[in-house]
Short mmCIF file of C-alpha atoms in Angstrom, two decimals:
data_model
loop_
_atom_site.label_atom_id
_atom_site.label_comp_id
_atom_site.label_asym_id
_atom_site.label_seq_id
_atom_site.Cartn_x
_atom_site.Cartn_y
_atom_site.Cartn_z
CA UNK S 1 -39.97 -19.16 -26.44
CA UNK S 2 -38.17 -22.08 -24.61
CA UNK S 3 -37.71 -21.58 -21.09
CA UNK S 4 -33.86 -21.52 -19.43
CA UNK S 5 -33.44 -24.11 -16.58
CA UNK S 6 -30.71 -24.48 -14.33
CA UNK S 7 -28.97 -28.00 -13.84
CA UNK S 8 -27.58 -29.24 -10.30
CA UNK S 9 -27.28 -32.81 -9.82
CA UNK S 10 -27.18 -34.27 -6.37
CA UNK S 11 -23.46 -34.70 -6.65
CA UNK S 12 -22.49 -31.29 -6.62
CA UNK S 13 -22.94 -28.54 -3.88
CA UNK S 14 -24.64 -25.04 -4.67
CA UNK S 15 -22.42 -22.78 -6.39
CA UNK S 16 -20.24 -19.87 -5.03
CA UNK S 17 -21.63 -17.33 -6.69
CA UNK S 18 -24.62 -16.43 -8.60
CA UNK S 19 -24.42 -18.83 -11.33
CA UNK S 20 -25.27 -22.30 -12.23
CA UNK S 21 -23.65 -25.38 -12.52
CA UNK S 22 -25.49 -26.38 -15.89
CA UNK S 23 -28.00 -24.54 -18.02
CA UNK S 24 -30.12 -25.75 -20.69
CA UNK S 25 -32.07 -23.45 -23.07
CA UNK S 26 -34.42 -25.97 -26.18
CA UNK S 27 -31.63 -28.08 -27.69
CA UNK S 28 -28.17 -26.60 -26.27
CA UNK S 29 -26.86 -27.36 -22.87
CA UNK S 30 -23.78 -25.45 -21.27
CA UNK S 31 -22.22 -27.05 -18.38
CA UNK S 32 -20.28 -24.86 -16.59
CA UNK S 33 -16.38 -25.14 -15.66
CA UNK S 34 -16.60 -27.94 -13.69
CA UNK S 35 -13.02 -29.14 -11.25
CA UNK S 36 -12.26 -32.28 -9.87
CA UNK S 37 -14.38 -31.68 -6.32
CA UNK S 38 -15.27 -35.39 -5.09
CA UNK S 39 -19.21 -35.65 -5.31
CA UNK S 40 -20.84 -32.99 -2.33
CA UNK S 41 -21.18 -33.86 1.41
CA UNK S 42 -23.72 -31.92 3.23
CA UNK S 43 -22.36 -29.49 5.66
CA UNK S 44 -18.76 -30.03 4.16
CA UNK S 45 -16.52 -28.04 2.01
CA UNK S 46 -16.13 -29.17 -1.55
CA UNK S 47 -12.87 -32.03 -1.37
CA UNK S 48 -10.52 -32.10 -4.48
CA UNK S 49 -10.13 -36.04 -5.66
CA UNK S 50 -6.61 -36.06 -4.69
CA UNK S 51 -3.39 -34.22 -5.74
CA UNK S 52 -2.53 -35.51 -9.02
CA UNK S 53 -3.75 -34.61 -12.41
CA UNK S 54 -5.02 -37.65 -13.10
CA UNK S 55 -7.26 -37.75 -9.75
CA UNK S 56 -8.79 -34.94 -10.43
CA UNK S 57 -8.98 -34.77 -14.34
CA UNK S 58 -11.12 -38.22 -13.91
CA UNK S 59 -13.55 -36.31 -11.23
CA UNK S 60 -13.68 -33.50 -13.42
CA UNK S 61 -15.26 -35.71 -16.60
CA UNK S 62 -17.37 -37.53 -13.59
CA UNK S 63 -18.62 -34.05 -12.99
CA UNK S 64 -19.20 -32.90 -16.05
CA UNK S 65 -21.45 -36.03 -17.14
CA UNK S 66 -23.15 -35.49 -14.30
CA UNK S 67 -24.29 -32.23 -15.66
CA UNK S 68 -25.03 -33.28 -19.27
CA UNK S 69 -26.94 -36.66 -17.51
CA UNK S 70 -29.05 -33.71 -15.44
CA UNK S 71 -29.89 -32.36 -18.64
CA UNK S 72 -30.60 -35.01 -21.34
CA UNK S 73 -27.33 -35.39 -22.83
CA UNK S 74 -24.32 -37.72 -22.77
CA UNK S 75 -20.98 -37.24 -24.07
CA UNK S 76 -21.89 -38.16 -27.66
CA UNK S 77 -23.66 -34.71 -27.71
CA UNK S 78 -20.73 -32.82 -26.91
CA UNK S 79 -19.73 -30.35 -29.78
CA UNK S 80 -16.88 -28.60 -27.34
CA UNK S 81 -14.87 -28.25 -24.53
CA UNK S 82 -12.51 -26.21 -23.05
CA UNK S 83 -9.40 -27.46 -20.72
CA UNK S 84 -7.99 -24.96 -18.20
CA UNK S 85 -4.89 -26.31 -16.63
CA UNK S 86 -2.88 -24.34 -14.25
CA UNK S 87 0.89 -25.80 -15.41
CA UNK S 88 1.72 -25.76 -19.03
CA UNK S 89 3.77 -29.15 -17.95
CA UNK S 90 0.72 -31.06 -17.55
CA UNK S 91 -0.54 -31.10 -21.13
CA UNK S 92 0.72 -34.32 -22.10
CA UNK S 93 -0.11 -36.09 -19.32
CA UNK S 94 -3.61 -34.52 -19.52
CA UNK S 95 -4.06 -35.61 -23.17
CA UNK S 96 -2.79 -38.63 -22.38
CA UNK S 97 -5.84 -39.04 -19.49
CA UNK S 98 -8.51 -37.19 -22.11
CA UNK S 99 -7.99 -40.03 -24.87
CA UNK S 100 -8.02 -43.02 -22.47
CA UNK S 101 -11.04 -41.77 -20.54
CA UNK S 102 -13.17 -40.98 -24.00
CA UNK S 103 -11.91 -44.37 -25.65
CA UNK S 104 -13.63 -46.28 -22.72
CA UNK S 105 -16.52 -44.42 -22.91
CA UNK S 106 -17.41 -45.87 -26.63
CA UNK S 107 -18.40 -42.59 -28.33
CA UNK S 108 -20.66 -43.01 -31.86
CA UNK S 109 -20.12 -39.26 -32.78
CA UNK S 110 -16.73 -37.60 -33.67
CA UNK S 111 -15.03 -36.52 -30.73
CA UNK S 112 -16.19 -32.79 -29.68
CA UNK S 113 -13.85 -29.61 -30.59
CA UNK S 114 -11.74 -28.72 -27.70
CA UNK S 115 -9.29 -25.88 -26.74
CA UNK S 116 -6.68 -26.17 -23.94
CA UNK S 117 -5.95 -22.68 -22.37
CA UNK S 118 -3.53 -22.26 -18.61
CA UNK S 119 -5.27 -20.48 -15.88
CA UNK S 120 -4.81 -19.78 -12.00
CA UNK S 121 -7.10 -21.63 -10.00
CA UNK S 122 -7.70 -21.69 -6.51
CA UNK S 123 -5.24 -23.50 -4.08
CA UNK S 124 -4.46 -27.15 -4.85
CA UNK S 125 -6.78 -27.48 -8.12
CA UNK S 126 -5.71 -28.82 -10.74
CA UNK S 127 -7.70 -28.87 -14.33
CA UNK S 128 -11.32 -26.88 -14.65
CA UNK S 129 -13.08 -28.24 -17.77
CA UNK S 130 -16.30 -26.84 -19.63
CA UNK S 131 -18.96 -28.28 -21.87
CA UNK S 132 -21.14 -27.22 -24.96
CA UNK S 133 -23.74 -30.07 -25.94
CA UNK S 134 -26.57 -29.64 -28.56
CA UNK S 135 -29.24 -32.39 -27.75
CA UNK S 136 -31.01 -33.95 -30.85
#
């Protein structure tokens, strides 16, 4: 039986509550809903990026990849992910910042299933984003 192991990359500060950041379990990684917090500053709170959308959509994917680079994977391995925003006007500009940001990152696979949902989030925060990889 494969073992379960918890992923938290230097970037990122322990969680809030009794879960982990990333999880990997033989072949399938889950990264868990990751926001746009700027990388983690020892005995500071978690900073958004900045205001906008696109600030903190951009930190969001840096997080993210930080997760799936913790466990093995890269974006290529990616078979879905789910967008939370918190303001049904932002999809377009979020799409918008979603197919720049994965046509620079010169994926070989076809790009990963993905569902959109709108969601409250704490104060100020933006876009929450999730990832399912399968390694090999």
């Amino acid at each position: 039986m494969t073992e379960k192991t918890a992923l938290t990359p230097a970037t990122h500060t322990a969680p809030p509550a009794r879960f982990s950041h990333g999880v990997k379990k033989g072949n399938i990684l889950q990264v868990a809903g990751q926001v746009g917090f700027l990388p983690a500053v020892e005995g500071q709170a978690p900073t958004p990026a900045g205001p906008t959308l696109r600030e903190q959509t951009l930190q969001t994917f840096a997080n993210v990849k930080a997760i799936l680079e913790e466990g093995g994977a890269t974006w290529d391995d990616v078979m879905m992910m789910r967008v939370y925003l918190t303001d049904v006007a932002h999809f377009a500009e979020m799409n918008e910042i979603y197919n720049a940001y994965f046509d620079e990152q010169g994926l070989k696979a076809p790009a990963s299933a993905r569902t959109t949902v709108y969601v409250g989030l704490p104060q100020g925060l933006l876009i929450e984003i999730d990832a399912l990889a399968v390694l090999g």
